[in-house]
């Protein structure tokens, strides 16, 4: 359906809903690279004006990628919850924005309608919102998940301890784990990005994580972020797998470029559940996403990268994950050029993920050739914490020596927790107190005398 919007003497035409969403998107380099971005600020505003008048029901009748061509579209439409959609079904995209910002949209109400919201609806309304709108609505969304601890509770923020090493060296990884634990990180998970894809190496890393967690009785979960097929093979050999990891995208073709499809993810989830390793919950999947992944695989179908990203959240939602992480600035400046674009994308991703009912975390990060710096990351981290982000990354010194990008450090997590009064997952906080690493108020300071003994036990 062609959409028309007049501004002054100029009439703007948008070929279909896909084109309208692309032209309404805030500026970013990936959409310019794909040749689908608005050609001027006036055209972008015209697209937003037209988008505001589109009924939400239109998204159920006009798919941005044809149903017959894409299994992600099929998943979105086949699993749409009509009963959950009913309270908002009469709204336009603009009316949806107004409702989300109103007092009527409470945390409880948003949870009730989340399964009725398609990713395209979420992406569409985000394009009409300022940064403060994205923050305010995301803050209202309460999403929890659990495995060995409970993630996403109000007033808490978790951290994935990321102890990567360029040679997968056990001593180097253990040193980074010790660093993170002593600074109160690791409640989201202890997750290693391996340098190797050798199943034997991956198996050793899984056993290292399991040994640390079991021996120190840490109420957290380990994960080695290898391909899902490698994890499936290791589960079959009896490896101690807590979380099953996979990078995912918002189109069937992009997922195929990752070597996966929905059937494989279903198999992986069932395998993870069969191990019964969780103690307080059974959310066993960990997914990572990022704006630009479909475009980088030439698998975007001319859909803007932010809408593709929201569609990836529909994939994640189908598998009840413990963690979903938007690695927002990792793909590079070809997709998000500078700090401004990265900040906007991070807030969009967090908003869309939480609105769709996901435990959404953000890797607040950038590559060294992007027009961004750590001050930009400080800004995004602070805004996300205000928005109630579920978890962030904890990297030694914020500089990942294996993946060669800049993220957030254990000290950044201390800063943001202190600023907003945020606690960790309750089981993890209680363990820090029992271990003598924190006082009764969960503060880490003043317990230096306990550190040598704890470190000796960890590296023994």
Short mmCIF file of C-alpha atoms in Angstrom, two decimals:
data_model
loop_
_atom_site.label_atom_id
_atom_site.label_comp_id
_atom_site.label_asym_id
_atom_site.label_seq_id
_atom_site.Cartn_x
_atom_site.Cartn_y
_atom_site.Cartn_z
CA UNK A 1 0.00 0.00 0.00
CA UNK A 2 1.39 3.40 -0.98
CA UNK A 3 1.56 6.00 1.79
CA UNK A 4 1.37 9.73 0.98
CA UNK A 5 2.29 12.72 3.12
CA UNK A 6 2.26 16.39 2.11
CA UNK A 7 4.57 18.97 3.70
CA UNK A 8 4.11 22.45 2.26
CA UNK A 9 4.19 22.18 -1.50
CA UNK A 10 5.93 18.80 -1.51
CA UNK A 11 4.10 15.48 -1.65
CA UNK A 12 6.08 12.48 -0.40
CA UNK A 13 5.17 8.96 -1.46
CA UNK A 14 6.30 5.77 0.31
CA UNK A 15 5.91 2.56 -1.64
CA UNK A 16 4.84 0.31 1.23
CA UNK A 17 5.10 -0.18 4.97
CA UNK A 18 8.68 -1.41 4.66
CA UNK A 19 9.72 1.76 2.82
CA UNK A 20 7.83 3.95 5.28
CA UNK A 21 9.59 2.38 8.29
CA UNK A 22 12.98 2.81 6.63
CA UNK A 23 12.42 6.46 5.75
CA UNK A 24 11.10 7.24 9.27
CA UNK A 25 14.25 5.88 10.94
CA UNK A 26 16.65 8.30 12.68
CA UNK A 27 19.84 8.75 10.61
CA UNK A 28 22.35 5.89 10.65
CA UNK A 29 25.10 4.78 8.36
CA UNK A 30 23.81 1.24 7.76
CA UNK A 31 20.56 2.40 6.21
CA UNK A 32 22.45 4.94 4.10
CA UNK A 33 24.78 2.14 2.98
CA UNK A 34 21.75 0.04 2.02
CA UNK A 35 20.25 2.92 0.02
CA UNK A 36 16.97 2.89 1.95
CA UNK A 37 17.39 5.89 4.29
CA UNK A 38 15.48 9.15 3.98
CA UNK A 39 17.14 11.52 1.52
CA UNK A 40 16.47 14.58 3.66
CA UNK A 41 15.34 15.57 7.13
CA UNK A 42 12.04 16.76 5.64
CA UNK A 43 11.41 13.39 4.01
CA UNK A 44 12.16 11.66 7.33
CA UNK A 45 9.63 13.88 9.13
CA UNK A 46 7.06 13.24 6.39
CA UNK A 47 7.56 9.52 6.86
CA UNK A 48 7.06 9.83 10.60
CA UNK A 49 3.89 11.84 10.12
CA UNK A 50 2.54 9.18 7.77
CA UNK A 51 3.67 6.37 10.07
CA UNK A 52 1.87 7.94 13.03
CA UNK A 53 -1.44 7.50 11.18
CA UNK A 54 -0.92 3.81 10.33
CA UNK A 55 -3.24 1.49 12.30
CA UNK A 56 -1.43 -1.16 14.30
CA UNK A 57 -3.63 -3.76 12.60
CA UNK A 58 -1.88 -2.93 9.32
CA UNK A 59 1.25 -4.69 10.60
CA UNK A 60 -0.70 -7.95 10.78
CA UNK A 61 -1.83 -7.64 7.15
CA UNK A 62 1.27 -6.22 5.46
CA UNK A 63 4.49 -8.07 6.26
CA UNK A 64 7.77 -6.25 5.62
CA UNK A 65 9.17 -9.57 4.35
CA UNK A 66 6.63 -11.83 2.61
CA UNK A 67 5.23 -14.66 4.73
CA UNK A 68 6.04 -17.31 2.14
CA UNK A 69 9.68 -16.19 1.86
CA UNK A 70 10.79 -16.03 5.49
CA UNK A 71 10.34 -18.28 8.52
CA UNK A 72 10.86 -15.36 10.92
CA UNK A 73 7.81 -13.64 9.39
CA UNK A 74 5.93 -16.92 9.77
CA UNK A 75 6.97 -17.12 13.43
CA UNK A 76 5.87 -13.54 14.09
CA UNK A 77 2.43 -13.92 12.53
CA UNK A 78 1.72 -17.53 13.54
CA UNK A 79 2.46 -16.86 17.22
CA UNK A 80 0.77 -13.47 17.46
CA UNK A 81 -1.47 -13.41 20.53
CA UNK A 82 -4.76 -11.84 19.41
CA UNK A 83 -6.17 -11.70 22.95
CA UNK A 84 -3.12 -9.79 24.22
CA UNK A 85 -3.36 -7.44 21.23
CA UNK A 86 -7.05 -6.65 21.77
CA UNK A 87 -6.59 -3.75 24.26
CA UNK A 88 -4.40 -1.83 21.79
CA UNK A 89 -5.86 -3.10 18.51
CA UNK A 90 -7.78 0.10 17.74
CA UNK A 91 -4.71 2.32 18.03
CA UNK A 92 -2.58 3.88 15.32
CA UNK A 93 1.20 3.95 15.72
CA UNK A 94 0.95 7.53 16.98
CA UNK A 95 -1.85 6.58 19.36
CA UNK A 96 0.25 3.65 20.56
CA UNK A 97 3.06 6.05 21.43
CA UNK A 98 0.69 8.26 23.39
CA UNK A 99 -0.71 5.24 25.25
CA UNK A 100 2.75 3.89 26.10
CA UNK A 101 3.68 7.23 27.65
CA UNK A 102 0.42 7.51 29.59
CA UNK A 103 -0.27 6.38 33.15
CA UNK A 104 -2.57 3.70 31.73
CA UNK A 105 0.46 1.77 30.46
CA UNK A 106 1.67 0.35 33.76
CA UNK A 107 4.28 -2.35 34.09
CA UNK A 108 1.55 -4.93 34.63
CA UNK A 109 -0.43 -3.74 31.61
CA UNK A 110 2.65 -3.74 29.38
CA UNK A 111 3.41 -7.32 30.40
CA UNK A 112 -0.14 -8.34 29.51
CA UNK A 113 0.00 -6.88 26.00
CA UNK A 114 3.61 -7.79 25.17
CA UNK A 115 2.76 -10.98 23.27
CA UNK A 116 0.32 -9.01 21.16
CA UNK A 117 2.98 -6.56 20.00
CA UNK A 118 4.86 -7.57 16.86
CA UNK A 119 8.49 -6.46 16.40
CA UNK A 120 7.46 -4.21 13.52
CA UNK A 121 4.96 -2.45 15.80
CA UNK A 122 7.67 -1.95 18.40
CA UNK A 123 10.16 -0.70 15.82
CA UNK A 124 7.55 1.57 14.26
CA UNK A 125 6.54 3.30 17.48
CA UNK A 126 10.20 3.70 18.52
CA UNK A 127 10.77 5.82 15.38
CA UNK A 128 8.24 8.36 16.69
CA UNK A 129 9.89 8.59 20.10
CA UNK A 130 12.58 10.83 21.52
CA UNK A 131 15.32 9.32 23.65
CA UNK A 132 13.51 10.30 26.84
CA UNK A 133 10.37 8.48 25.61
CA UNK A 134 12.36 5.29 24.98
CA UNK A 135 13.84 5.51 28.46
CA UNK A 136 10.57 6.20 30.25
CA UNK A 137 8.62 3.34 28.65
CA UNK A 138 11.44 0.81 28.96
CA UNK A 139 11.72 1.68 32.66
CA UNK A 140 8.10 0.61 33.14
CA UNK A 141 8.68 -2.83 31.57
CA UNK A 142 9.48 -5.49 34.16
CA UNK A 143 10.97 -8.71 32.73
CA UNK A 144 12.57 -11.40 34.87
CA UNK A 145 14.33 -14.66 34.05
CA UNK A 146 16.09 -17.26 36.18
CA UNK A 147 18.57 -20.13 36.14
CA UNK A 148 20.77 -20.20 39.27
CA UNK A 149 19.78 -16.67 40.21
CA UNK A 150 16.98 -14.26 39.36
CA UNK A 151 17.69 -11.56 36.79
CA UNK A 152 15.72 -8.41 36.01
CA UNK A 153 14.10 -7.65 39.37
CA UNK A 154 13.24 -4.03 40.10
CA UNK A 155 16.12 -2.01 41.53
CA UNK A 156 18.75 -4.48 40.31
CA UNK A 157 21.16 -4.67 37.38
CA UNK A 158 23.27 -7.69 36.50
CA UNK A 159 26.67 -7.96 34.82
CA UNK A 160 28.05 -10.59 32.50
CA UNK A 161 31.65 -11.23 33.54
CA UNK A 162 33.53 -11.49 30.22
CA UNK A 163 37.00 -13.01 30.88
CA UNK A 164 38.13 -13.43 27.28
CA UNK A 165 41.71 -14.37 26.43
CA UNK A 166 43.39 -14.28 22.97
CA UNK A 167 44.77 -17.82 23.47
CA UNK A 168 42.00 -19.26 25.68
CA UNK A 169 44.62 -19.56 28.41
CA UNK A 170 43.12 -21.03 31.58
CA UNK A 171 45.31 -18.97 33.93
CA UNK A 172 44.54 -15.72 32.12
CA UNK A 173 40.81 -16.47 32.11
CA UNK A 174 40.86 -17.39 35.80
CA UNK A 175 42.67 -14.16 36.65
CA UNK A 176 39.98 -12.17 34.87
CA UNK A 177 37.25 -14.12 36.65
CA UNK A 178 38.91 -13.35 39.98
CA UNK A 179 39.14 -9.66 39.06
CA UNK A 180 35.47 -9.53 38.17
CA UNK A 181 34.17 -11.49 41.14
CA UNK A 182 36.12 -9.35 43.63
CA UNK A 183 34.53 -6.28 42.04
CA UNK A 184 31.04 -7.77 42.32
CA UNK A 185 30.48 -8.76 38.67
CA UNK A 186 29.27 -12.04 37.24
CA UNK A 187 25.65 -12.43 38.31
CA UNK A 188 24.25 -12.41 34.74
CA UNK A 189 26.75 -15.11 33.84
CA UNK A 190 30.44 -15.78 33.44
CA UNK A 191 30.63 -15.90 29.67
CA UNK A 192 33.73 -16.60 27.59
CA UNK A 193 34.03 -15.71 23.90
CA UNK A 194 36.47 -18.43 22.83
CA UNK A 195 39.31 -17.71 20.43
CA UNK A 196 39.11 -21.30 19.18
CA UNK A 197 36.23 -23.24 17.68
CA UNK A 198 37.86 -26.61 18.53
CA UNK A 199 35.32 -28.66 20.54
CA UNK A 200 38.13 -29.99 22.73
CA UNK A 201 39.12 -26.44 23.71
CA UNK A 202 35.49 -25.44 24.24
CA UNK A 203 35.01 -28.47 26.48
CA UNK A 204 37.98 -27.49 28.63
CA UNK A 205 36.61 -23.96 29.01
CA UNK A 206 33.21 -25.33 30.05
CA UNK A 207 34.87 -27.52 32.67
CA UNK A 208 36.91 -24.55 33.92
CA UNK A 209 33.77 -22.47 34.43
CA UNK A 210 31.93 -25.36 36.04
CA UNK A 211 34.80 -25.99 38.44
CA UNK A 212 34.94 -22.35 39.54
CA UNK A 213 31.16 -22.06 40.00
CA UNK A 214 30.76 -25.38 41.83
CA UNK A 215 33.89 -25.15 44.00
CA UNK A 216 33.17 -21.59 45.09
CA UNK A 217 29.38 -22.25 45.25
CA UNK A 218 28.66 -19.13 43.20
CA UNK A 219 24.94 -18.74 42.37
CA UNK A 220 25.53 -17.89 38.72
CA UNK A 221 25.77 -19.63 35.36
CA UNK A 222 28.62 -20.24 32.95
CA UNK A 223 28.57 -19.98 29.19
CA UNK A 224 31.06 -20.45 26.37
CA UNK A 225 29.81 -18.44 23.41
CA UNK A 226 30.48 -20.99 20.70
CA UNK A 227 28.24 -22.04 17.82
CA UNK A 228 25.09 -23.86 18.87
CA UNK A 229 26.05 -26.99 16.93
CA UNK A 230 29.31 -27.23 18.90
CA UNK A 231 27.39 -26.90 22.15
CA UNK A 232 24.93 -29.59 21.07
CA UNK A 233 27.80 -31.95 20.34
CA UNK A 234 29.39 -31.26 23.72
CA UNK A 235 26.07 -31.81 25.52
CA UNK A 236 25.97 -35.22 23.87
CA UNK A 237 29.42 -35.95 25.31
CA UNK A 238 28.41 -34.99 28.84
CA UNK A 239 30.02 -31.53 29.02
CA UNK A 240 28.75 -29.27 31.85
CA UNK A 241 26.67 -26.81 29.81
CA UNK A 242 24.61 -24.25 31.71
CA UNK A 243 23.50 -21.86 28.96
CA UNK A 244 23.19 -22.58 25.25
CA UNK A 245 24.43 -19.58 23.25
CA UNK A 246 23.78 -18.41 19.70
CA UNK A 247 23.93 -15.19 17.70
CA UNK A 248 20.62 -14.59 15.95
CA UNK A 249 19.19 -12.14 13.42
CA UNK A 250 15.80 -10.96 12.20
CA UNK A 251 15.53 -12.72 8.84
CA UNK A 252 15.69 -16.35 7.78
CA UNK A 253 18.48 -15.59 5.33
CA UNK A 254 20.60 -13.81 7.94
CA UNK A 255 20.14 -16.70 10.37
CA UNK A 256 21.12 -19.07 7.61
CA UNK A 257 24.36 -17.10 7.25
CA UNK A 258 24.97 -17.91 10.95
CA UNK A 259 24.40 -21.58 10.17
CA UNK A 260 21.12 -21.83 12.06
CA UNK A 261 17.37 -22.00 11.66
CA UNK A 262 14.45 -22.09 14.08
CA UNK A 263 14.35 -25.89 14.15
CA UNK A 264 17.98 -26.04 15.27
CA UNK A 265 17.31 -23.52 18.03
CA UNK A 266 14.36 -25.61 19.23
CA UNK A 267 16.59 -28.68 19.35
CA UNK A 268 19.24 -26.75 21.27
CA UNK A 269 16.79 -25.47 23.85
CA UNK A 270 15.41 -28.96 24.46
CA UNK A 271 18.95 -30.27 24.91
CA UNK A 272 19.74 -27.52 27.41
CA UNK A 273 16.54 -28.17 29.35
CA UNK A 274 17.27 -31.89 29.48
CA UNK A 275 20.38 -31.27 31.63
CA UNK A 276 18.30 -29.77 34.47
CA UNK A 277 21.21 -27.70 35.77
CA UNK A 278 19.18 -24.68 36.86
CA UNK A 279 18.30 -24.31 40.54
CA UNK A 280 15.80 -21.42 40.65
CA UNK A 281 14.63 -21.42 37.02
CA UNK A 282 14.92 -23.10 33.64
CA UNK A 283 15.72 -20.28 31.19
CA UNK A 284 18.63 -21.93 29.38
CA UNK A 285 19.19 -19.82 26.24
CA UNK A 286 21.53 -16.86 25.74
CA UNK A 287 21.17 -14.87 22.50
CA UNK A 288 23.19 -11.99 21.08
CA UNK A 289 22.03 -9.60 18.39
CA UNK A 290 23.11 -6.33 16.81
CA UNK A 291 21.81 -3.74 14.37
CA UNK A 292 23.39 -4.32 10.99
CA UNK A 293 23.80 -8.10 11.15
CA UNK A 294 21.22 -8.77 8.42
CA UNK A 295 22.64 -6.02 6.22
CA UNK A 296 26.20 -7.31 6.65
CA UNK A 297 24.99 -10.70 5.40
CA UNK A 298 23.13 -9.07 2.46
CA UNK A 299 20.00 -10.61 3.97
CA UNK A 300 17.95 -7.56 4.97
CA UNK A 301 15.32 -7.57 2.17
CA UNK A 302 15.54 -3.74 2.12
CA UNK A 303 14.19 -3.62 5.67
CA UNK A 304 15.89 -0.99 7.85
CA UNK A 305 18.41 -2.36 10.30
CA UNK A 306 16.51 -1.35 13.43
CA UNK A 307 13.36 -3.16 12.30
CA UNK A 308 15.49 -6.19 11.43
CA UNK A 309 16.93 -6.02 14.95
CA UNK A 310 13.45 -5.96 16.51
CA UNK A 311 12.54 -9.01 14.43
CA UNK A 312 15.52 -10.81 15.99
CA UNK A 313 13.81 -10.27 19.34
CA UNK A 314 10.82 -12.23 18.04
CA UNK A 315 13.19 -15.13 17.41
CA UNK A 316 14.60 -14.81 20.93
CA UNK A 317 11.15 -14.52 22.51
CA UNK A 318 10.14 -17.89 21.08
CA UNK A 319 12.76 -19.66 23.20
CA UNK A 320 12.27 -18.10 26.67
CA UNK A 321 15.91 -16.99 27.12
CA UNK A 322 17.72 -16.13 30.31
CA UNK A 323 19.65 -13.34 28.56
CA UNK A 324 19.36 -11.39 25.30
CA UNK A 325 22.20 -9.02 24.56
CA UNK A 326 22.29 -6.28 21.94
CA UNK A 327 25.99 -5.87 21.13
CA UNK A 328 25.11 -2.43 19.94
CA UNK A 329 28.32 -0.90 18.56
CA UNK A 330 30.28 -4.06 17.80
CA UNK A 331 29.66 -4.45 14.06
CA UNK A 332 31.30 -1.12 13.27
CA UNK A 333 30.83 2.38 11.85
CA UNK A 334 29.52 1.04 8.54
CA UNK A 335 26.28 0.40 10.44
CA UNK A 336 26.40 2.84 13.37
CA UNK A 337 28.82 5.60 12.49
CA UNK A 338 29.42 7.56 15.67
CA UNK A 339 28.55 7.97 19.33
CA UNK A 340 25.24 9.66 18.55
CA UNK A 341 24.06 6.79 16.37
CA UNK A 342 25.28 4.16 18.85
CA UNK A 343 23.50 5.85 21.75
CA UNK A 344 20.25 6.11 19.85
CA UNK A 345 20.47 2.49 18.68
CA UNK A 346 21.19 1.23 22.19
CA UNK A 347 18.12 2.97 23.58
CA UNK A 348 15.97 1.70 20.69
CA UNK A 349 17.14 -1.88 21.13
CA UNK A 350 16.56 -1.82 24.88
CA UNK A 351 13.09 -0.30 24.45
CA UNK A 352 12.00 -2.77 21.76
CA UNK A 353 13.36 -5.79 23.60
CA UNK A 354 11.74 -4.91 26.90
CA UNK A 355 8.44 -3.99 25.19
CA UNK A 356 8.40 -7.43 23.56
CA UNK A 357 8.93 -9.06 26.96
CA UNK A 358 12.62 -9.95 26.82
CA UNK A 359 15.35 -9.78 29.49
CA UNK A 360 17.29 -7.31 27.35
CA UNK A 361 20.84 -6.32 28.17
CA UNK A 362 23.18 -4.12 26.17
CA UNK A 363 26.88 -4.44 25.49
CA UNK A 364 27.69 -0.72 25.64
CA UNK A 365 30.52 -0.81 23.15
CA UNK A 366 32.27 0.51 20.05
CA UNK A 367 35.05 -0.53 17.70
CA UNK A 368 38.28 1.41 17.54
CA UNK A 369 37.58 2.78 14.05
CA UNK A 370 34.17 4.25 15.00
CA UNK A 371 33.72 7.96 15.67
CA UNK A 372 33.05 7.30 19.35
CA UNK A 373 34.91 7.20 22.64
CA UNK A 374 34.45 6.12 26.24
CA UNK A 375 32.62 9.33 27.14
CA UNK A 376 29.92 8.30 24.65
CA UNK A 377 29.76 4.92 26.36
CA UNK A 378 29.46 6.60 29.77
CA UNK A 379 26.49 8.53 28.41
CA UNK A 380 24.79 5.43 26.98
CA UNK A 381 25.48 3.38 30.10
CA UNK A 382 23.92 6.05 32.30
CA UNK A 383 20.87 6.41 30.06
CA UNK A 384 20.36 2.64 29.93
CA UNK A 385 20.61 2.34 33.69
CA UNK A 386 17.94 5.05 33.99
CA UNK A 387 15.85 2.95 31.58
CA UNK A 388 16.21 -0.17 33.75
CA UNK A 389 18.63 -2.19 31.63
CA UNK A 390 18.68 -5.85 32.67
CA UNK A 391 22.43 -6.38 32.39
CA UNK A 392 25.64 -5.00 30.91
CA UNK A 393 29.12 -6.36 30.21
CA UNK A 394 32.02 -6.47 32.63
CA UNK A 395 35.36 -6.56 30.78
CA UNK A 396 38.75 -6.08 32.48
CA UNK A 397 39.64 -2.44 31.88
CA UNK A 398 36.75 -2.18 29.38
CA UNK A 399 39.21 -3.32 26.67
CA UNK A 400 38.53 -6.80 25.31
CA UNK A 401 41.94 -8.21 24.40
CA UNK A 402 40.50 -11.06 22.34
CA UNK A 403 37.65 -9.39 20.42
CA UNK A 404 39.56 -6.08 20.15
CA UNK A 405 36.75 -3.69 20.95
CA UNK A 406 35.85 -1.31 23.77
CA UNK A 407 33.09 -2.15 26.23
CA UNK A 408 32.32 -1.49 29.91
CA UNK A 409 34.48 -2.47 32.86
CA UNK A 410 33.84 -3.93 36.30
CA UNK A 411 34.44 -0.41 37.65
CA UNK A 412 31.82 1.02 35.28
CA UNK A 413 29.31 -1.36 36.86
CA UNK A 414 30.31 -0.11 40.31
CA UNK A 415 29.80 3.47 39.13
CA UNK A 416 26.33 2.85 37.77
CA UNK A 417 25.22 0.79 40.77
CA UNK A 418 26.42 3.51 43.12
CA UNK A 419 24.77 6.27 41.07
CA UNK A 420 21.33 4.62 40.89
CA UNK A 421 21.46 2.48 44.06
CA UNK A 422 21.22 -0.74 42.04
CA UNK A 423 21.82 -4.15 43.57
CA UNK A 424 22.84 -7.41 41.93
CA UNK A 425 20.72 -10.53 41.53
CA UNK A 426 19.56 -11.31 45.09
CA UNK A 427 21.12 -14.78 45.27
CA UNK A 428 24.47 -13.38 44.10
CA UNK A 429 24.39 -10.47 46.54
CA UNK A 430 23.65 -12.88 49.40
CA UNK A 431 26.58 -15.05 48.32
CA UNK A 432 28.94 -12.05 48.33
CA UNK A 433 27.96 -11.41 51.96
CA UNK A 434 28.33 -15.07 52.95
CA UNK A 435 31.75 -15.19 51.29
CA UNK A 436 32.93 -12.13 53.21
CA UNK A 437 33.34 -10.09 50.04
CA UNK A 438 30.58 -7.61 50.93
CA UNK A 439 29.09 -6.26 54.12
CA UNK A 440 25.47 -6.52 55.24
CA UNK A 441 24.57 -3.61 52.96
CA UNK A 442 26.18 -5.44 50.00
CA UNK A 443 29.05 -2.94 49.79
CA UNK A 444 32.39 -4.30 48.61
CA UNK A 445 34.53 -1.71 50.35
CA UNK A 446 36.29 -2.47 53.64
CA UNK A 447 36.80 -6.18 53.08
CA UNK A 448 40.33 -6.19 51.74
CA UNK A 449 41.36 -8.67 54.44
CA UNK A 450 39.17 -11.35 52.88
CA UNK A 451 40.57 -10.97 49.38
CA UNK A 452 43.83 -12.94 49.63
CA UNK A 453 42.05 -15.96 51.11
CA UNK A 454 39.30 -15.89 48.50
CA UNK A 455 41.80 -15.49 45.67
CA UNK A 456 43.86 -18.40 46.95
CA UNK A 457 40.81 -20.64 47.06
CA UNK A 458 39.69 -19.61 43.57
CA UNK A 459 43.00 -20.28 41.83
CA UNK A 460 43.87 -23.41 43.83
#
